[in-house]
PDB file of C-alpha atoms in Angstrom:
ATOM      1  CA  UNK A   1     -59.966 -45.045 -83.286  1.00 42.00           C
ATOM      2  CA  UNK A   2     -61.963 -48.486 -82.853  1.00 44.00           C
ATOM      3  CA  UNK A   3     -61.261 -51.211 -85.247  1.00 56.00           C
ATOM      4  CA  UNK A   4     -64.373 -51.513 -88.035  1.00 58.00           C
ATOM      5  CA  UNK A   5     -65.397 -55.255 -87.494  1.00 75.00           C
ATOM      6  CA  UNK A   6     -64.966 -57.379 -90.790  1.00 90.00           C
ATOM      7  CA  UNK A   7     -67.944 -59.162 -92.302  1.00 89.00           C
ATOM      8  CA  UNK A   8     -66.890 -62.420 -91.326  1.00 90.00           C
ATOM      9  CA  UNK A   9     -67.140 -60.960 -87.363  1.00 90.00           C
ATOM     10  CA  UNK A  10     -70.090 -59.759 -88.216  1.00 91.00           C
ATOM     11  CA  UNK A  11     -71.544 -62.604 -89.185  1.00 92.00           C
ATOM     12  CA  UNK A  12     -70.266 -64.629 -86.304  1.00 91.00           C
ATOM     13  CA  UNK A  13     -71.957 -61.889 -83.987  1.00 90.00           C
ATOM     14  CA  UNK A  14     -75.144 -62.122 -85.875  1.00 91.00           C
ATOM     15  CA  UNK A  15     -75.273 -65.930 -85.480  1.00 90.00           C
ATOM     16  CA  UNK A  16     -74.473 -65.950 -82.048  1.00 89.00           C
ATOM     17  CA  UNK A  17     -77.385 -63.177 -81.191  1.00 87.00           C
ATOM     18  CA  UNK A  18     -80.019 -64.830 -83.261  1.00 87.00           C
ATOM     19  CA  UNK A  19     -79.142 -68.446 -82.106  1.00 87.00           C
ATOM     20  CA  UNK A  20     -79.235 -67.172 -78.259  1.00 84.00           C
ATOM     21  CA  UNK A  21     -82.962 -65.454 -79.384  1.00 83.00           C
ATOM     22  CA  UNK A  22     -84.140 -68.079 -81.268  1.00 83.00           C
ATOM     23  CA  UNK A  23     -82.465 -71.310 -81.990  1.00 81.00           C
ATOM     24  CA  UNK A  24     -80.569 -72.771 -84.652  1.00 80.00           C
ATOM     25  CA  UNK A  25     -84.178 -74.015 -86.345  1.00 78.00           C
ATOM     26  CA  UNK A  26     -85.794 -70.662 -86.535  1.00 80.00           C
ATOM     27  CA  UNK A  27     -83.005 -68.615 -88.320  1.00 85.00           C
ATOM     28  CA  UNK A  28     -81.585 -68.897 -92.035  1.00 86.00           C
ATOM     29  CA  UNK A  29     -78.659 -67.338 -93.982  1.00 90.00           C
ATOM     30  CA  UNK A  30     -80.592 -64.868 -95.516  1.00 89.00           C
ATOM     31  CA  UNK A  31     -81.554 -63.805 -91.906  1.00 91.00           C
ATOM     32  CA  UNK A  32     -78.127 -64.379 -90.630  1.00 91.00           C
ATOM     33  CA  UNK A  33     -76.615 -61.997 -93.682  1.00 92.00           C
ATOM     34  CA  UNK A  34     -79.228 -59.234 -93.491  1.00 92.00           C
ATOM     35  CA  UNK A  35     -78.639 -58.848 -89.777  1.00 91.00           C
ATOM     36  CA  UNK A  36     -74.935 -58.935 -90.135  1.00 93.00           C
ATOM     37  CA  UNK A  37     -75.490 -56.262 -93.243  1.00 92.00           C
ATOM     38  CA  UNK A  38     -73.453 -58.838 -95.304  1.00 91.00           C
ATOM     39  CA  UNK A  39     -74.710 -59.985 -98.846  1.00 89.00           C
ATOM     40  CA  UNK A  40     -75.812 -63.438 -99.397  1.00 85.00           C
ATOM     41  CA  UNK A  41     -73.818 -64.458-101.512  1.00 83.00           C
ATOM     42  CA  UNK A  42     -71.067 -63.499 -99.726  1.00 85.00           C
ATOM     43  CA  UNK A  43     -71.696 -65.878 -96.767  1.00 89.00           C
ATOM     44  CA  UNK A  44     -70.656 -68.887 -98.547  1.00 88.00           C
ATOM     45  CA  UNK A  45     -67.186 -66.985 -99.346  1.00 87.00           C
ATOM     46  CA  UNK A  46     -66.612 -67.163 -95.414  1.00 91.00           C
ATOM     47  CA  UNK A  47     -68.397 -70.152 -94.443  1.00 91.00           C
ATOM     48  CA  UNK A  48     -69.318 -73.662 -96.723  1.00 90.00           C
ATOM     49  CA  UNK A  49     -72.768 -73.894 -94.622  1.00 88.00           C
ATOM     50  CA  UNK A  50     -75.192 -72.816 -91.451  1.00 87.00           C
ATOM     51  CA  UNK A  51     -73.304 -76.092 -89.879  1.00 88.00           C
ATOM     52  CA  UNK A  52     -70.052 -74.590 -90.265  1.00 91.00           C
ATOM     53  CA  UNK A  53     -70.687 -71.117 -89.090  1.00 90.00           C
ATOM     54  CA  UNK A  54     -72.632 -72.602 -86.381  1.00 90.00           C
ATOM     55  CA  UNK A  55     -69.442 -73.884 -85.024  1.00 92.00           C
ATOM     56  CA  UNK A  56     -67.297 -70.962 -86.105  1.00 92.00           C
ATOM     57  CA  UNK A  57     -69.421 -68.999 -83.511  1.00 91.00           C
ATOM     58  CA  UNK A  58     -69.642 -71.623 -80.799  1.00 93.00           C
ATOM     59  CA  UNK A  59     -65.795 -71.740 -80.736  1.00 95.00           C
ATOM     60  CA  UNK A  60     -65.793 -67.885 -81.458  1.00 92.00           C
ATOM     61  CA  UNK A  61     -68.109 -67.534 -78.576  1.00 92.00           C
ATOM     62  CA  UNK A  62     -66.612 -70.140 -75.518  1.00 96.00           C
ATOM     63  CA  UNK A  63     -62.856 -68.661 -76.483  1.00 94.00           C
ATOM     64  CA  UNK A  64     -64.709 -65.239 -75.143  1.00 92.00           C
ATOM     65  CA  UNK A  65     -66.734 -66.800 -72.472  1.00 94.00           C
ATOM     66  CA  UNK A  66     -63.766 -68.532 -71.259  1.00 96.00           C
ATOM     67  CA  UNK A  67     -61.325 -66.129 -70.587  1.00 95.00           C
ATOM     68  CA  UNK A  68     -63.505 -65.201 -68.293  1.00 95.00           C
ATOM     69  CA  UNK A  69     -64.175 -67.868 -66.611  1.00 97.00           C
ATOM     70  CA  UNK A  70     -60.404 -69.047 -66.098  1.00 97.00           C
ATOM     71  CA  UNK A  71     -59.361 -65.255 -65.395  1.00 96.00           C
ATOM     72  CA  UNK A  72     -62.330 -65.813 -61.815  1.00 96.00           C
ATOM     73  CA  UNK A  73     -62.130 -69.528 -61.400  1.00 97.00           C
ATOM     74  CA  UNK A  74     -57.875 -69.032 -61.239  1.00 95.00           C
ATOM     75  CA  UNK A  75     -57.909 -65.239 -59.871  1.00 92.00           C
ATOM     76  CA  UNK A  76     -57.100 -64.970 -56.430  1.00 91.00           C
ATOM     77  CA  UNK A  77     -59.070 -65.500 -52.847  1.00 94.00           C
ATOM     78  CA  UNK A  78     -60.268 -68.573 -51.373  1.00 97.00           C
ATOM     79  CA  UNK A  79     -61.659 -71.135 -54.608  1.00 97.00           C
ATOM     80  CA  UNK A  80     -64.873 -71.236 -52.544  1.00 96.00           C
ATOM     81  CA  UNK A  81     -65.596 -67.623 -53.242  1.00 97.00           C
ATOM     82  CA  UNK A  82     -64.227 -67.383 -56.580  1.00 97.00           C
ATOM     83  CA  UNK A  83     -66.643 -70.142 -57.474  1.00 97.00           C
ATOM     84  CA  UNK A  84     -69.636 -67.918 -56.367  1.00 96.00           C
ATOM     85  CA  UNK A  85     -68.262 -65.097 -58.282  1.00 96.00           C
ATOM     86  CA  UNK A  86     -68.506 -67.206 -61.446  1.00 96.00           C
ATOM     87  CA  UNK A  87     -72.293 -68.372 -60.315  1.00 96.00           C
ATOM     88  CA  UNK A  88     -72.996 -64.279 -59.731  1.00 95.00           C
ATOM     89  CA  UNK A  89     -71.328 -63.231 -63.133  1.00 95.00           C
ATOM     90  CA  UNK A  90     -73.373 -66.230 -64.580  1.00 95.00           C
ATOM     91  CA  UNK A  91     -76.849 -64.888 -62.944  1.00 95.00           C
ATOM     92  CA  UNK A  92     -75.741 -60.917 -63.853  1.00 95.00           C
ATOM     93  CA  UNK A  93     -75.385 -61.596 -67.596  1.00 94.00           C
ATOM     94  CA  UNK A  94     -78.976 -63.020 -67.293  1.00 95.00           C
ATOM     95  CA  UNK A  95     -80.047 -59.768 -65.831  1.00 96.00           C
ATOM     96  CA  UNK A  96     -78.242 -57.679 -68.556  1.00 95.00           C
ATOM     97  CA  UNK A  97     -79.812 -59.454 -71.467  1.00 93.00           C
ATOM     98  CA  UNK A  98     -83.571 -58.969 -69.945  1.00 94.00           C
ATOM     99  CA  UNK A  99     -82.555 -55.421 -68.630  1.00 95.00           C
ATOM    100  CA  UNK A 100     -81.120 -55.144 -72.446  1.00 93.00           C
ATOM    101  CA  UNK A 101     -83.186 -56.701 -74.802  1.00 90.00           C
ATOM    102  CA  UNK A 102     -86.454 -57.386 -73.168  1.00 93.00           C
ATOM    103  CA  UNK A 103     -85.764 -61.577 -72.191  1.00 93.00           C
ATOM    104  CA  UNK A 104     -83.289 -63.454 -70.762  1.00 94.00           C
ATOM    105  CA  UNK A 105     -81.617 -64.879 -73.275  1.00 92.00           C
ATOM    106  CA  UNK A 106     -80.141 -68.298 -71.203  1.00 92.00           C
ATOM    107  CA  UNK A 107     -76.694 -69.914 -72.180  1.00 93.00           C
ATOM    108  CA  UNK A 108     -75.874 -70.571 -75.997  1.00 90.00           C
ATOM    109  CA  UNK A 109     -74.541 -73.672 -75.116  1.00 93.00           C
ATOM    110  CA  UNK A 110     -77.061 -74.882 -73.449  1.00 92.00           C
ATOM    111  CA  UNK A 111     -79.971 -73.437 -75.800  1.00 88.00           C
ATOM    112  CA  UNK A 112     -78.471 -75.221 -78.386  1.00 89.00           C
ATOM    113  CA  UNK A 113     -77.991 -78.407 -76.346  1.00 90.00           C
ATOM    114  CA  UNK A 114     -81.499 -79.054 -76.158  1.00 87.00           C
ATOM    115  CA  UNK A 115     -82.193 -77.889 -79.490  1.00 83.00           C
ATOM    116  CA  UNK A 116     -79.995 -79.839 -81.239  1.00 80.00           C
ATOM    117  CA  UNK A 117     -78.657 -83.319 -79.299  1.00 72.00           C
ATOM    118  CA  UNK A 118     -80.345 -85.561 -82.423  1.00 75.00           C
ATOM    119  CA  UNK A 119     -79.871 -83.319 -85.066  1.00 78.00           C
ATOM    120  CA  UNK A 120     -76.536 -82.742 -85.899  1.00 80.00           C
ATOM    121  CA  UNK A 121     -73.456 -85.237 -84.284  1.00 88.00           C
ATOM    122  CA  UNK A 122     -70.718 -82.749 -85.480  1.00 90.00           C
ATOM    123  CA  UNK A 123     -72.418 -79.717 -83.566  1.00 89.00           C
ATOM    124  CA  UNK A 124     -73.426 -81.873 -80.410  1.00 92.00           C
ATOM    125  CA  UNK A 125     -69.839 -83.124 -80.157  1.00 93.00           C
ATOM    126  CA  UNK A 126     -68.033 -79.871 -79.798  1.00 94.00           C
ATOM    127  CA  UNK A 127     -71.012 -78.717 -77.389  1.00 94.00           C
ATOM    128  CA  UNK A 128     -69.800 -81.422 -75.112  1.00 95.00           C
ATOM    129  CA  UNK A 129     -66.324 -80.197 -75.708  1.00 97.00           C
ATOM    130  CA  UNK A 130     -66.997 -77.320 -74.232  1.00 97.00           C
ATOM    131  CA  UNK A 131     -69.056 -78.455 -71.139  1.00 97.00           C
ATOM    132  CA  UNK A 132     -66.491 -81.334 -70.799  1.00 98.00           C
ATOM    133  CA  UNK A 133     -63.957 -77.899 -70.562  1.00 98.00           C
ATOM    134  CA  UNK A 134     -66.092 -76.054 -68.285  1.00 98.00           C
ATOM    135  CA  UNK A 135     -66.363 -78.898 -65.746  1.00 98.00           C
ATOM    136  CA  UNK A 136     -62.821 -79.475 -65.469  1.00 98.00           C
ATOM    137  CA  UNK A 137     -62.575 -75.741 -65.132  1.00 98.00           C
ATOM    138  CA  UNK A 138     -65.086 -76.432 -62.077  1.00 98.00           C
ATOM    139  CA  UNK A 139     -63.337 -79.437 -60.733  1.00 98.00           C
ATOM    140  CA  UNK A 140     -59.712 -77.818 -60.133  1.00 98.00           C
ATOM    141  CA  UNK A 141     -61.616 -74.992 -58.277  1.00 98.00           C
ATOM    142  CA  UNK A 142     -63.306 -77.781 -55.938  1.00 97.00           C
ATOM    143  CA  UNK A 143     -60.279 -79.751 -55.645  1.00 97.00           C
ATOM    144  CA  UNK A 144     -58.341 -76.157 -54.423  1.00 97.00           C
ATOM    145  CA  UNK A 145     -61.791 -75.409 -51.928  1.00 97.00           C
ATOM    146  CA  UNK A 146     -60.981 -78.967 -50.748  1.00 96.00           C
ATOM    147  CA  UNK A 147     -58.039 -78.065 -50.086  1.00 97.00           C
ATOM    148  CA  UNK A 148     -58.480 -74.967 -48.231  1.00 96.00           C
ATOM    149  CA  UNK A 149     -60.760 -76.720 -46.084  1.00 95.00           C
ATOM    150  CA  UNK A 150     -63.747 -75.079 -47.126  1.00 95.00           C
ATOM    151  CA  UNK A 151     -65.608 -78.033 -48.507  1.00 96.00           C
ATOM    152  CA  UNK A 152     -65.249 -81.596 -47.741  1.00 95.00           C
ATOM    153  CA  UNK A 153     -62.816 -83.491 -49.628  1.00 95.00           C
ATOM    154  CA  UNK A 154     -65.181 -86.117 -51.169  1.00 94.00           C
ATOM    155  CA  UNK A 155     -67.167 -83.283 -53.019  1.00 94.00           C
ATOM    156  CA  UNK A 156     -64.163 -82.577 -55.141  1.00 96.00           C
ATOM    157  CA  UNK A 157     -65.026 -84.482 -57.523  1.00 97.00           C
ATOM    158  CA  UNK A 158     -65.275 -84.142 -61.563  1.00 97.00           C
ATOM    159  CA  UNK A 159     -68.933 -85.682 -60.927  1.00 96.00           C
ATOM    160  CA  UNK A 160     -70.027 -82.897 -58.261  1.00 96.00           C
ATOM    161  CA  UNK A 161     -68.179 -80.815 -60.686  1.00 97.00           C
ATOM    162  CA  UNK A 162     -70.826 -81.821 -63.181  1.00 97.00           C
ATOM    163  CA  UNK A 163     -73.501 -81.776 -60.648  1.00 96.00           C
ATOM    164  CA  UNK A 164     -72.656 -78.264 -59.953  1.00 96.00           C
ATOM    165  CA  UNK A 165     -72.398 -77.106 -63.841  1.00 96.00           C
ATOM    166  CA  UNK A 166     -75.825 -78.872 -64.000  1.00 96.00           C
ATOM    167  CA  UNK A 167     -77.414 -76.512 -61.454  1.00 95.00           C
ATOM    168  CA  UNK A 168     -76.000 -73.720 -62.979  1.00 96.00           C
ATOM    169  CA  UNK A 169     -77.410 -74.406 -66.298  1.00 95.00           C
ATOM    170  CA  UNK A 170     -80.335 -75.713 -65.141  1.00 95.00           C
ATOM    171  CA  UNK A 171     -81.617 -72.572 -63.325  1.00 96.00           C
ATOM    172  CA  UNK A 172     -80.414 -70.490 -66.212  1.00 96.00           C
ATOM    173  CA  UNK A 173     -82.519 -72.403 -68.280  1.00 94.00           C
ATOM    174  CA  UNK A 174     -85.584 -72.356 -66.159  1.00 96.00           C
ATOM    175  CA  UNK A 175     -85.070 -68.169 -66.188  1.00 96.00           C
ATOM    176  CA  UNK A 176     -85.094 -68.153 -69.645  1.00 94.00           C
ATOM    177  CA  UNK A 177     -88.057 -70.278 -69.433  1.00 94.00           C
ATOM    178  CA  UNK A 178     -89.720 -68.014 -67.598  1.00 96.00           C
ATOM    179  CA  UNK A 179     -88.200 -64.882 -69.023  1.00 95.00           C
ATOM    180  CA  UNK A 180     -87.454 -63.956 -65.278  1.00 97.00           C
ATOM    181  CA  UNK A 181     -84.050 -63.130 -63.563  1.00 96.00           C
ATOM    182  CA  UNK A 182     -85.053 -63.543 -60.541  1.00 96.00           C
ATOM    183  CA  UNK A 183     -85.361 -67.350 -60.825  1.00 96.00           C
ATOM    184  CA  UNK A 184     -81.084 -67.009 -60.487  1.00 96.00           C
ATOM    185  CA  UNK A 185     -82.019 -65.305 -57.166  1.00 95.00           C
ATOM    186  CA  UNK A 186     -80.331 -67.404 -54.420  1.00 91.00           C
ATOM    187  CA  UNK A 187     -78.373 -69.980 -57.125  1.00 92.00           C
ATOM    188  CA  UNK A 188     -75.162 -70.035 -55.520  1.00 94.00           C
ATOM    189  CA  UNK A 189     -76.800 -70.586 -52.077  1.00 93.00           C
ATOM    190  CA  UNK A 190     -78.465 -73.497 -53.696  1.00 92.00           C
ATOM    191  CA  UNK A 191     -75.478 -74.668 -55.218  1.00 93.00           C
ATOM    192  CA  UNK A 192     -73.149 -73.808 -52.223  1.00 92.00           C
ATOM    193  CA  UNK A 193     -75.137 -76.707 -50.136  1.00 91.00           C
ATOM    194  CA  UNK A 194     -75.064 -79.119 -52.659  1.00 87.00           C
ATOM    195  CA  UNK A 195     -70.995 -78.966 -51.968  1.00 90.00           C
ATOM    196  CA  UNK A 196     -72.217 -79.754 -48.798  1.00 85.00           C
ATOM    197  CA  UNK A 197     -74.483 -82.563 -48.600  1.00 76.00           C
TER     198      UNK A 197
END
């Protein structure tokens, strides 16, 4: 028999899908609550503010987000290929939310990113956190393709690291834009010669 999620879950999972819909701006507790079929009043018993759960559910949503990542980026076969797998899972989720829920919903952490990087300095720190974790993540995968042989030493860098994260969200971002997959068509290609220029 399944576990029955609590409310505090549920309102983690309610931020997390409204905030990849629609932004931090758009939505409110009472928004927040009635999709998470929690009472009002009983958000503030979980969480002292919107700031607070907002993080809750960043954090709640990276520690799932990065399992995966570290269980393809350290699986096994050649780093080179186990980076493209991570650029296809990437581009597949992107499919699933359009195929889903009618658009593609793009990357929380970016989405909020943009939204947010003169708003709120508690919430824009821990956002950097996490793409601060998800470039090193990139990095030691470039440093093993290096070497392997597969791409030239100088490219293992933390900056092409970055460079490469940047393409990644940057694509995602324009399919969201244009509520279109098929902008992700051919990302890893794209990103697979910036290793090599």
């Amino acid at each position: 028999m399944g576990r029955t999620s609590t409310a505090r879950e549920r309102l983690l999972d309610a931020a997390c899908g409204l905030m990849l819909s629609r932004g931090f701006g758009m939505i409110g507790v009472a928004e927040i609550c009635a999709r998470a079929d929690v009472k009002k009043g009983s958000f503030y018993h979980f969480f002292e503010s919107k700031q607070a759960l907002t993080l809750e559910a960043i954090n709640a949503h990276w520690a799932a987000q990065r399992s995966g990542w570290v269980a393809t980026l350290r699986g096994d076969g050649p780093a080179e290929d186990r980076l493209e797998r991570l650029f296809l899972d990437q581009a597949a989720a992107q499919r699933a939310a359009k195929t889903e829920g009618g658009a593609v919903s793009g990357c929380l952490f970016g989405n909020l990113a943009l939204e947010m990087s003169t708003q709120d300095a508690v919430v824009q720190a821990r956002l950097a956190e996490i793409f601060d974790d998800q470039i090193d993540l990139v990095h030691a995968t470039l440093t093993d393709a290096a070497e392997q042989g597969t791409i030239p030493t100088p490219a293992a860098t933390r900056t092409t690291a970055r460079a490469v994260l940047a393409q990644l969200e940057g694509m995602v971002m324009f399919a969201k834009l244009a509520n279109d997959p098929s902008v992700l068509d051919g990302l890893w290609a794209q990103a697979a010669r910036l290793l090599r220029s």
